């Protein structure tokens, strides 16, 4: 079924779908893309076919944990690019079908295979809040939230080259499609969602010119500012817009002005240095035969490395940039755009200064931060639209 090597004279238009389970990747593919004559092929179907060949039996149909394990086993045995390579062969073997959607992408190597194989490849991330996703799938989990959270965490990021790494896949997306609302066909929510996805399809086809929405332009600004960060772990950017939509503040995660960066100070991430120093001290204690209490005391003293980070976070710097202009600029009614959902410390500051809403790219918010912002009635919306990665790529429509 999944084979054939004949190449089409014109490269096919290929759209990839990635997102956490329960977000609705398959729904979006079937509801909107299939209606526009896109053929749908799922990496999960390829996985099942390969599992059967390898006699890796699926004992409980639809069991997420079991499918994760089988997927990892196949990628470990055959390589993390294997499943996507099979899909690429299948698409290339059907030159009369020029439009495809590849569903259920869960590893960044799969994205790389499709980007390398198809010049016209666009990756869509379908996003939904974790509470919405839990509501959609809880019956499959017999309402066991702990098991869902375990699978969801594994799905987001396993520290394995061949593992489930959906969070990383989402960061590679050209377009983010929000799918937080459950609706009935024909109502206003459904019509708005259909119009939104139809716009993305038209942009991918090149049949309309790309005129960025304000949210898309603002997120590109936040991303551009993130590139200024010297952080060796993660670059984050944030901007603040006033009530009328103009930019009034910006910042990235960076050490305070005129201080040496971590690379300049210790040649690497300062937190990594602290972690290594901790391990060395721990080995000394174990060698000296100290009891468990000594180890616990050292752990409590040293392990909160986030507290030792030398940088101000992007959200903090953005807020401080506004404050630096003087008291005449109010943050009341303002919006913060950030490339990553705020941590709980930044959430406290956002709630305190009067920012009324945030828009974020990172689809895995900290629960503690979410609780603070929700209690303070700060509206939180995941970014939906053309991402910074796709912004200039799609700026070539008719």
Coordinates of C-alpha atoms in Angstrom, one line a residue:
X1 CA 0.0 0.0 0.0
X2 CA 2.7 2.5 1.0
X3 CA 5.2 2.3 -1.9
X4 CA 6.0 3.4 -5.5
X5 CA 8.7 5.7 -6.6
X6 CA 7.5 7.4 -9.8
X7 CA 7.8 11.2 -9.5
X8 CA 5.2 13.7 -10.7
X9 CA 6.2 16.2 -13.3
X10 CA 5.0 19.0 -11.0
X11 CA 5.8 18.8 -7.3
X12 CA 2.7 18.1 -5.2
X13 CA 1.2 20.5 -2.7
X14 CA 1.7 18.7 0.7
X15 CA 0.3 19.9 4.0
X16 CA 1.4 18.3 7.3
X17 CA -0.7 18.2 10.4
X18 CA 0.7 18.1 14.0
X19 CA -0.8 18.7 17.4
X20 CA -1.5 17.2 20.8
X21 CA -4.0 14.4 20.8
X22 CA -7.5 15.8 21.2
X23 CA -6.6 19.0 19.4
X24 CA -8.4 17.9 16.3
X25 CA -5.8 17.4 13.5
X26 CA -7.8 14.6 11.9
X27 CA -11.0 16.6 12.2
X28 CA -9.5 19.7 10.5
X29 CA -7.9 17.5 7.7
X30 CA -11.2 15.7 6.9
X31 CA -13.6 18.7 7.5
X32 CA -11.8 21.3 5.5
X33 CA -8.9 20.0 3.5
X34 CA -10.6 17.0 2.1
X35 CA -13.4 19.3 0.9
X36 CA -10.7 21.1 -1.2
X37 CA -9.7 17.9 -2.9
X38 CA -6.7 17.0 -0.7
X39 CA -5.9 13.3 -0.3
X40 CA -5.4 12.4 3.3
X41 CA -2.7 9.9 4.5
X42 CA -2.0 9.3 8.2
X43 CA 1.3 8.4 9.7
X44 CA -0.7 6.4 12.3
X45 CA -2.0 4.2 9.4
X46 CA 1.5 3.7 8.2
X47 CA 2.6 2.8 11.7
X48 CA -0.2 0.2 12.0
X49 CA 0.8 -1.3 8.6
X50 CA 4.5 -1.5 9.6
X51 CA 3.6 -2.9 13.1
X52 CA 1.7 -5.7 11.4
X53 CA 4.7 -6.6 9.2
X54 CA 7.0 -6.6 12.3
X55 CA 4.4 -8.7 14.2
X56 CA 4.1 -5.9 16.8
X57 CA 0.5 -6.6 17.8
X58 CA -1.8 -3.8 18.9
X59 CA -3.6 -5.5 21.8
X60 CA -6.0 -2.6 22.7
X61 CA -7.2 -0.7 19.6
X62 CA -7.2 3.1 20.3
X63 CA -4.9 2.8 23.3
X64 CA -2.8 5.9 23.2
X65 CA 0.0 4.6 25.4
X66 CA 0.3 1.4 23.4
X67 CA 0.4 3.3 20.1
X68 CA 3.1 5.6 21.5
X69 CA 5.2 2.6 22.5
X70 CA 4.8 0.9 19.1
X71 CA 5.6 4.1 17.2
X72 CA 8.8 4.5 19.3
X73 CA 9.8 0.9 18.7
X74 CA 9.4 1.2 14.9
X75 CA 11.3 4.5 14.8
X76 CA 14.0 3.0 17.0
X77 CA 14.4 -0.1 14.8
X78 CA 14.0 1.6 11.4
X79 CA 15.2 5.2 12.2
X80 CA 13.2 8.3 13.2
X81 CA 12.7 9.2 9.5
X82 CA 11.3 5.9 8.4
X83 CA 7.6 6.4 8.7
X84 CA 7.7 9.7 6.9
X85 CA 9.9 8.2 4.2
X86 CA 7.2 5.6 3.6
X87 CA 4.6 8.4 3.2
X88 CA 6.9 10.4 0.9
X89 CA 7.3 7.3 -1.3
X90 CA 3.5 6.8 -1.3
X91 CA 2.8 10.4 -2.4
X92 CA 5.6 10.3 -5.0
X93 CA 4.1 7.1 -6.4
X94 CA 0.7 8.8 -7.2
X95 CA 1.6 11.6 -9.6
X96 CA -2.1 12.1 -10.7
X97 CA -2.9 13.2 -7.1
X98 CA -1.3 16.6 -6.6
X99 CA -2.7 17.6 -3.2
X100 CA -2.1 15.8 0.1
X101 CA -2.5 16.1 3.8
X102 CA -0.1 14.1 6.0
X103 CA -1.8 13.6 9.4
X104 CA -0.4 12.6 12.8
X105 CA 3.2 14.0 12.6
X106 CA 4.8 13.5 16.0
X107 CA 8.6 13.7 15.5
X108 CA 10.6 16.6 14.0
X109 CA 12.5 14.1 11.8
X110 CA 9.2 13.5 10.0
X111 CA 8.9 17.2 9.4
X112 CA 12.4 17.3 7.9
X113 CA 11.7 14.4 5.5
X114 CA 8.6 16.1 4.1
X115 CA 10.3 19.5 3.9
X116 CA 13.2 17.9 2.0
X117 CA 11.1 15.8 -0.3
X118 CA 8.5 18.4 -1.3
X119 CA 9.3 22.0 -2.2
X120 CA 5.6 22.9 -1.6
X121 CA 5.3 21.6 2.0
X122 CA 3.5 23.5 4.7
X123 CA 3.2 22.4 8.3
X124 CA 0.0 23.2 10.2
X125 CA -0.2 22.9 14.0
X126 CA -3.7 22.4 15.3
X127 CA -3.9 23.8 18.9
X128 CA -6.5 23.4 21.7
X129 CA -6.3 24.1 25.4
X130 CA -5.4 21.1 27.5
X131 CA -8.7 21.4 29.4
X132 CA -10.6 21.3 26.1
X133 CA -8.6 18.3 24.9
X134 CA -9.3 16.5 28.2
X135 CA -13.0 17.1 27.8
X136 CA -12.9 15.6 24.3
X137 CA -10.9 12.4 25.2
X138 CA -11.8 11.7 28.8
X139 CA -14.2 8.9 27.9
X140 CA -11.4 7.1 26.1
X141 CA -9.4 7.3 29.3
X142 CA -12.3 6.2 31.5
X143 CA -12.1 9.7 33.0
X144 CA -8.7 8.9 34.5
X145 CA -7.0 12.3 34.3
X146 CA -3.7 11.0 35.7
X147 CA -3.2 8.6 32.8
X148 CA -4.2 11.3 30.3
X149 CA -1.6 13.7 31.7
X150 CA 1.1 11.0 31.6
X151 CA 0.4 10.3 27.9
X152 CA 0.1 14.0 27.1
X153 CA 3.5 14.7 28.7
X154 CA 5.1 11.8 26.9
X155 CA 3.5 13.0 23.6
X156 CA 4.7 16.5 24.1
X157 CA 8.4 15.7 24.6
X158 CA 10.3 12.5 25.1
X159 CA 14.0 12.9 25.6
X160 CA 14.6 10.4 22.7
X161 CA 15.6 11.1 19.2
X162 CA 13.0 8.6 18.0
X163 CA 10.3 9.5 20.5
X164 CA 7.1 11.5 20.6
X165 CA 8.1 15.2 20.3
X166 CA 5.0 17.1 19.4
X167 CA 6.0 20.3 21.2
X168 CA 9.0 20.6 18.9
X169 CA 7.0 19.8 15.8
X170 CA 4.5 22.6 16.7
X171 CA 7.4 25.0 17.0
X172 CA 8.3 24.2 13.3
X173 CA 4.8 25.0 12.0
X174 CA 4.1 27.5 9.2
X175 CA 0.5 28.0 10.3
X176 CA -1.3 27.5 13.7
X177 CA -5.0 26.6 13.5
X178 CA -6.9 27.2 16.8
X179 CA -9.5 24.5 17.5
X180 CA -10.7 25.3 21.0
X181 CA -14.4 25.5 20.2
X182 CA -16.8 22.6 19.8
X183 CA -19.6 23.6 17.5
X184 CA -22.5 22.3 15.5
X185 CA -22.4 22.5 11.7
X186 CA -23.9 25.7 10.4
X187 CA -23.7 27.9 13.5
X188 CA -21.6 31.1 13.7
X189 CA -18.6 29.5 15.4
X190 CA -18.4 26.9 12.7
X191 CA -18.7 29.5 9.9
X192 CA -15.9 31.6 11.4
X193 CA -13.7 28.6 11.8
X194 CA -14.3 27.5 8.2
X195 CA -13.5 31.0 7.0
X196 CA -10.3 31.0 8.9
X197 CA -9.1 27.6 7.6
X198 CA -10.2 28.5 4.1
X199 CA -8.0 31.5 4.2
X200 CA -5.0 29.3 5.2
X201 CA -5.7 26.9 2.3
X202 CA -6.0 29.8 -0.1
X203 CA -2.6 31.1 1.1
X204 CA -1.0 27.7 0.7
X205 CA -2.4 27.4 -2.8
X206 CA -1.1 30.9 -3.6
X207 CA -4.5 32.0 -4.9
X208 CA -4.7 35.0 -2.6
X209 CA -2.2 37.6 -1.5
X210 CA -0.9 37.4 2.1
X211 CA -2.1 40.4 4.0
X212 CA -1.1 39.8 7.7
X213 CA -3.7 40.1 10.4
X214 CA -2.6 42.3 13.3
X215 CA -2.0 39.3 15.5
X216 CA 0.3 37.8 12.9
X217 CA 2.3 41.0 12.5
X218 CA 2.7 41.4 16.2
X219 CA 3.9 37.8 16.7
X220 CA 6.5 38.3 14.0
X221 CA 7.7 41.3 15.9
X222 CA 7.9 39.3 19.1
X223 CA 9.8 36.6 17.4
X224 CA 12.2 39.0 15.7
X225 CA 13.0 40.5 19.1
X226 CA 13.6 37.1 20.6
X227 CA 16.5 36.7 18.2
X228 CA 18.4 39.4 20.1
X229 CA 18.6 37.2 23.2
X230 CA 22.0 35.8 24.1
X231 CA 20.4 32.9 26.1
X232 CA 22.0 29.6 25.3
X233 CA 18.8 27.6 26.4
X234 CA 15.9 29.3 24.7
X235 CA 15.2 32.6 23.0
X236 CA 11.9 34.3 24.0
X237 CA 10.5 37.5 22.7
X238 CA 7.5 39.7 23.8
X239 CA 5.8 42.9 22.8
X240 CA 3.1 44.9 24.5
X241 CA 0.4 46.8 22.5
X242 CA -1.8 49.5 23.9
X243 CA -5.5 49.7 23.8
X244 CA -5.3 51.1 20.3
X245 CA -3.0 48.4 19.0
X246 CA 0.2 50.4 18.8
X247 CA 3.4 48.8 20.2
X248 CA 4.4 50.4 23.5
X249 CA 7.0 47.9 24.9
X250 CA 9.2 45.0 23.9
X251 CA 11.8 42.7 25.4
X252 CA 13.6 39.4 25.1
X253 CA 15.1 37.2 27.8
X254 CA 18.4 38.8 28.6
X255 CA 20.8 39.6 31.4
X256 CA 20.4 43.2 32.8
X257 CA 22.1 45.9 30.7
X258 CA 25.9 46.1 30.9
X259 CA 26.2 42.8 32.6
X260 CA 28.2 40.0 30.9
X261 CA 26.3 37.3 29.2
X262 CA 26.5 33.7 30.5
X263 CA 28.8 32.8 27.6
X264 CA 31.1 35.8 28.5
X265 CA 31.0 35.0 32.2
X266 CA 31.4 31.2 32.3
X267 CA 31.6 30.1 28.7
X268 CA 28.2 28.4 28.8
X269 CA 24.8 28.5 30.5
X270 CA 25.2 29.6 34.1
X271 CA 22.5 27.2 35.3
X272 CA 24.3 24.3 33.6
X273 CA 27.5 25.3 35.4
X274 CA 25.6 25.2 38.7
X275 CA 24.1 21.8 37.9
X276 CA 27.6 20.4 37.2
X277 CA 29.0 21.9 40.4
X278 CA 26.1 20.3 42.3
X279 CA 26.9 16.9 40.8
X280 CA 30.6 17.3 41.8
X281 CA 29.6 18.2 45.3
X282 CA 27.1 15.3 45.5
X283 CA 29.9 12.9 44.4
X284 CA 32.1 14.2 47.2
X285 CA 29.4 13.6 49.8
X286 CA 28.7 10.1 48.5
X287 CA 32.5 9.3 48.4
X288 CA 32.8 10.5 52.0
X289 CA 30.0 8.2 53.1
X290 CA 27.7 11.0 54.3
X291 CA 24.2 10.0 55.2
X292 CA 21.0 10.7 53.1
X293 CA 20.2 13.9 55.0
X294 CA 23.4 15.5 53.8
X295 CA 22.4 14.7 50.2
X296 CA 18.9 16.0 50.7
X297 CA 20.1 19.2 52.3
X298 CA 22.5 19.9 49.4
X299 CA 19.7 19.2 46.9
X300 CA 17.3 21.6 48.7
X301 CA 20.1 24.3 48.7
X302 CA 21.2 24.0 45.2
X303 CA 18.6 22.4 42.9
X304 CA 16.3 25.5 42.3
X305 CA 18.5 26.5 39.4
X306 CA 15.8 28.6 37.7
X307 CA 16.1 31.0 40.7
X308 CA 19.8 31.4 39.7
X309 CA 19.1 32.3 36.1
X310 CA 20.9 35.6 35.4
X311 CA 18.4 36.8 32.8
X312 CA 15.2 38.8 33.0
X313 CA 12.4 37.1 31.2
X314 CA 11.1 38.6 27.9
X315 CA 7.8 39.5 29.6
X316 CA 9.6 41.3 32.4
X317 CA 11.8 43.2 30.0
X318 CA 8.8 44.2 27.9
X319 CA 7.0 45.5 31.0
X320 CA 10.1 47.4 32.2
X321 CA 10.5 49.0 28.8
X322 CA 7.1 50.6 29.2
X323 CA 7.9 51.7 32.7
X324 CA 11.1 53.2 31.5
X325 CA 9.1 55.7 29.4
X326 CA 7.5 57.1 32.6
X327 CA 4.1 57.0 34.3
X328 CA 2.3 58.6 31.5
X329 CA 1.9 55.2 29.6
X330 CA -0.6 52.9 31.2
X331 CA -0.6 49.2 30.9
X332 CA -4.3 49.0 31.7
X333 CA -6.2 47.4 28.8
X334 CA -3.0 46.4 27.0
X335 CA -2.1 43.1 25.3
X336 CA 1.1 41.1 25.6
X337 CA 2.3 38.9 22.7
X338 CA 4.9 36.3 23.6
X339 CA 6.6 33.5 21.8
X340 CA 6.3 31.3 24.9
X341 CA 3.5 31.1 27.5
X342 CA 4.6 33.1 30.6
X343 CA 6.0 31.3 33.7
X344 CA 4.3 31.7 37.0
X345 CA 6.7 34.5 38.1
X346 CA 5.9 36.5 34.9
X347 CA 2.2 35.7 35.2
X348 CA 2.3 37.4 38.7
X349 CA 3.8 40.6 37.1
X350 CA 1.3 40.5 34.2
X351 CA -1.6 40.3 36.6
X352 CA -0.2 43.1 38.8
X353 CA 0.4 45.7 36.1
X354 CA -3.0 45.6 34.5
X355 CA -2.3 43.8 31.2
X356 CA -5.8 42.4 30.3
X357 CA -4.9 39.7 27.7
X358 CA -2.0 37.7 26.4
X359 CA -1.4 35.9 23.1
X360 CA 1.1 33.1 23.1
X361 CA 2.8 30.7 20.7
X362 CA 3.9 28.0 23.1
X363 CA 1.0 25.5 23.4
X364 CA 1.9 24.0 26.7
X365 CA 1.2 26.5 29.5
X366 CA 2.3 26.1 33.1
X367 CA -0.8 25.3 35.2
X368 CA 0.3 27.6 38.1
X369 CA 0.7 30.5 35.7
X370 CA -2.7 29.8 34.0
X371 CA -4.4 29.7 37.4
X372 CA -3.0 33.1 38.4
X373 CA -4.0 34.7 35.1
X374 CA -7.4 33.2 35.1
X375 CA -8.1 34.3 38.6
X376 CA -7.0 37.8 37.7
X377 CA -9.3 37.6 34.6
X378 CA -6.5 38.1 32.1
X379 CA -7.7 36.7 28.8
X380 CA -5.4 34.1 27.4
X381 CA -5.5 33.1 23.8
X382 CA -3.2 30.8 21.9
X383 CA -1.8 32.3 18.7
X384 CA -3.7 31.4 15.6
X385 CA -2.5 32.3 12.1
X386 CA 0.6 32.4 10.0
X387 CA 3.6 31.9 12.2
X388 CA 6.9 33.8 12.0
X389 CA 8.4 30.8 10.1
X390 CA 5.6 30.9 7.5
X391 CA 5.3 34.7 7.4
X392 CA 7.7 35.4 4.5
X393 CA 7.3 32.0 3.0
X394 CA 3.6 32.7 2.3
X395 CA 4.2 36.3 1.2
X396 CA 4.0 35.4 -2.5
X397 CA 0.3 35.0 -3.2
X398 CA -1.4 36.3 -6.3

